[in-house]
Each structure stands twice: as structure tokens, then as C-alpha cells.
Amino acid sequence: FLAHGLHQTTAKTGVLIFVSLAEHQAEIVADTGIYTKVSRDVWRDVIGKLVTAAREQALARGLIAAIEDSATILSVHFPRRDDDVDELPNKVIII
């Protein structure tokens, strides 16, 4: 999260959906601006669906659902403003 500068947005709204196939682990890391408005239980539900899809050998479907669910959740608390700019790259990072 920090290494990719996701913590450097103006409103502290960076989000990382992390999946480690080798460690069988997935989590959502969100910056402080998000955690003040969205409970951890909400993110647990998103991760739960992702993990279920991965177990069913449908990781891509799970990731797409996690991204869509995250966008829906965030749009409630952080609606797009006319002066919004995309501060972070929207890309998959493979390590």
C-alpha cells in the first residue's frame, strides 16, 4: 500500500485489493479516509465473496465482483465531484 503511494490521495481514499495465491490470502487495505466511514464488516463481506470465488476456481470473477462492490460502497460515501481527478493508476500490479 505504502510502496505504491496509495496513501497519498488528497482525501486519504486509496484502496488496495490484495491477493496472494501462494499464501492463500486476500484482504482489502483502505486508507484512513475510508475507514472512518466504512466499517471493517463491509470489507469482510467483499473479501468473503472473493475468497469463495477463488475456492471455486473463479478468481477473475471474484476480483471483478470485489472491484464492483468496492466501487458501489465507495460511491455512497465519496460521490464523484465535478472537480475530481483520478489520483492513482487503476491497474493490476503483479509481484
mmCIF file of C-alpha atoms in Angstrom:
data_model
loop_
_atom_site.group_PDB
_atom_site.id
_atom_site.type_symbol
_atom_site.label_atom_id
_atom_site.label_comp_id
_atom_site.label_asym_id
_atom_site.label_seq_id
_atom_site.Cartn_x
_atom_site.Cartn_y
_atom_site.Cartn_z
ATOM 1 C CA PHE A 1 0.000 0.000 0.000
ATOM 2 C CA LEU A 2 2.657 2.474 1.059
ATOM 3 C CA ALA A 3 5.222 1.319 -1.521
ATOM 4 C CA HIS A 4 2.806 2.185 -4.336
ATOM 5 C CA GLY A 5 1.805 5.554 -2.885
ATOM 6 C CA LEU A 6 -1.817 4.612 -2.322
ATOM 7 C CA HIS A 7 -1.779 6.617 0.904
ATOM 8 C CA GLN A 8 -1.042 9.885 -0.911
ATOM 9 C CA THR A 9 -4.504 10.857 -2.156
ATOM 10 C CA THR A 10 -5.906 14.188 -1.058
ATOM 11 C CA ALA A 11 -8.860 12.731 0.852
ATOM 12 C CA LYS A 12 -6.982 9.592 2.004
ATOM 13 C CA THR A 13 -9.202 7.343 -0.126
ATOM 14 C CA GLY A 14 -6.733 4.883 -1.645
ATOM 15 C CA VAL A 15 -7.844 1.250 -1.829
ATOM 16 C CA LEU A 16 -5.822 -1.901 -2.465
ATOM 17 C CA ILE A 17 -7.375 -5.299 -3.124
ATOM 18 C CA PHE A 18 -4.571 -7.685 -2.242
ATOM 19 C CA VAL A 19 -4.493 -11.359 -3.236
ATOM 20 C CA SER A 20 -1.623 -13.735 -2.511
ATOM 21 C CA LEU A 21 -2.128 -17.047 -4.267
ATOM 22 C CA ALA A 22 0.964 -18.556 -2.666
ATOM 23 C CA GLU A 23 -0.242 -17.716 0.843
ATOM 24 C CA HIS A 24 -3.959 -18.296 0.128
ATOM 25 C CA GLN A 25 -4.703 -14.852 1.488
ATOM 26 C CA ALA A 26 -6.827 -11.901 0.403
ATOM 27 C CA GLU A 27 -7.596 -8.584 2.023
ATOM 28 C CA ILE A 28 -8.685 -5.060 1.284
ATOM 29 C CA VAL A 29 -6.452 -2.275 2.547
ATOM 30 C CA ALA A 30 -8.117 1.131 2.615
ATOM 31 C CA ASP A 31 -6.716 4.467 3.668
ATOM 32 C CA THR A 32 -7.846 6.353 6.770
ATOM 33 C CA GLY A 33 -10.413 8.489 4.958
ATOM 34 C CA ILE A 34 -12.320 5.349 4.051
ATOM 35 C CA TYR A 35 -12.008 3.567 7.394
ATOM 36 C CA THR A 36 -13.673 6.494 9.140
ATOM 37 C CA LYS A 37 -16.811 5.920 7.039
ATOM 38 C CA VAL A 38 -16.876 2.248 6.021
ATOM 39 C CA SER A 39 -16.821 -0.486 8.655
ATOM 40 C CA ARG A 40 -14.488 -3.464 8.523
ATOM 41 C CA ASP A 41 -17.522 -5.751 8.390
ATOM 42 C CA VAL A 42 -18.425 -4.311 4.991
ATOM 43 C CA TRP A 43 -14.952 -5.136 3.666
ATOM 44 C CA ARG A 44 -15.117 -8.632 5.220
ATOM 45 C CA ASP A 45 -18.220 -9.318 3.140
ATOM 46 C CA VAL A 46 -16.445 -8.210 -0.043
ATOM 47 C CA ILE A 47 -13.413 -10.378 0.752
ATOM 48 C CA GLY A 48 -15.677 -13.289 1.655
ATOM 49 C CA LYS A 49 -17.167 -13.286 -1.841
ATOM 50 C CA LEU A 50 -13.715 -13.008 -3.392
ATOM 51 C CA VAL A 51 -12.386 -15.949 -1.383
ATOM 52 C CA THR A 52 -15.445 -18.050 -2.200
ATOM 53 C CA ALA A 53 -14.958 -17.395 -5.913
ATOM 54 C CA ALA A 54 -11.254 -18.254 -5.649
ATOM 55 C CA ARG A 55 -12.094 -21.561 -3.978
ATOM 56 C CA GLU A 56 -14.426 -22.286 -6.892
ATOM 57 C CA GLN A 57 -11.525 -21.681 -9.309
ATOM 58 C CA ALA A 58 -13.104 -18.399 -10.429
ATOM 59 C CA LEU A 59 -10.589 -15.858 -9.152
ATOM 60 C CA ALA A 60 -11.140 -13.442 -12.050
ATOM 61 C CA ARG A 61 -14.897 -13.405 -11.373
ATOM 62 C CA GLY A 62 -14.174 -12.828 -7.685
ATOM 63 C CA LEU A 63 -11.825 -9.936 -8.388
ATOM 64 C CA ILE A 64 -14.310 -8.296 -10.735
ATOM 65 C CA ALA A 65 -17.039 -8.626 -8.108
ATOM 66 C CA ALA A 66 -14.718 -7.201 -5.417
ATOM 67 C CA ILE A 67 -13.895 -4.204 -7.599
ATOM 68 C CA GLU A 68 -17.557 -3.602 -8.461
ATOM 69 C CA ASP A 69 -18.652 -3.999 -4.825
ATOM 70 C CA SER A 70 -15.899 -1.636 -3.678
ATOM 71 C CA ALA A 71 -16.939 0.965 -6.246
ATOM 72 C CA THR A 72 -20.560 0.746 -5.095
ATOM 73 C CA ILE A 73 -19.599 1.052 -1.428
ATOM 74 C CA LEU A 74 -17.273 3.978 -2.042
ATOM 75 C CA SER A 75 -19.731 5.853 -4.271
ATOM 76 C CA VAL A 76 -22.122 6.119 -1.310
ATOM 77 C CA HIS A 77 -19.547 7.818 0.922
ATOM 78 C CA PHE A 78 -17.395 9.504 -1.718
ATOM 79 C CA PRO A 79 -19.599 10.515 -4.660
ATOM 80 C CA ARG A 80 -17.814 11.833 -7.724
ATOM 81 C CA ARG A 81 -17.476 15.600 -7.736
ATOM 82 C CA ASP A 82 -17.177 17.777 -10.834
ATOM 83 C CA ASP A 83 -13.596 18.696 -9.909
ATOM 84 C CA ASP A 84 -12.468 15.107 -9.163
ATOM 85 C CA VAL A 85 -9.264 13.856 -10.714
ATOM 86 C CA ASP A 86 -8.040 10.277 -10.708
ATOM 87 C CA GLU A 87 -5.048 10.473 -8.375
ATOM 88 C CA LEU A 88 -3.980 6.821 -8.627
ATOM 89 C CA PRO A 89 -3.345 4.444 -11.504
ATOM 90 C CA ASN A 90 -6.083 1.866 -11.955
ATOM 91 C CA LYS A 91 -4.001 -1.146 -12.787
ATOM 92 C CA VAL A 92 -3.153 -4.623 -11.666
ATOM 93 C CA ILE A 93 0.264 -4.950 -10.043
ATOM 94 C CA ILE A 94 1.791 -8.401 -10.119
ATOM 95 C CA ILE A 95 4.669 -9.014 -7.745
#
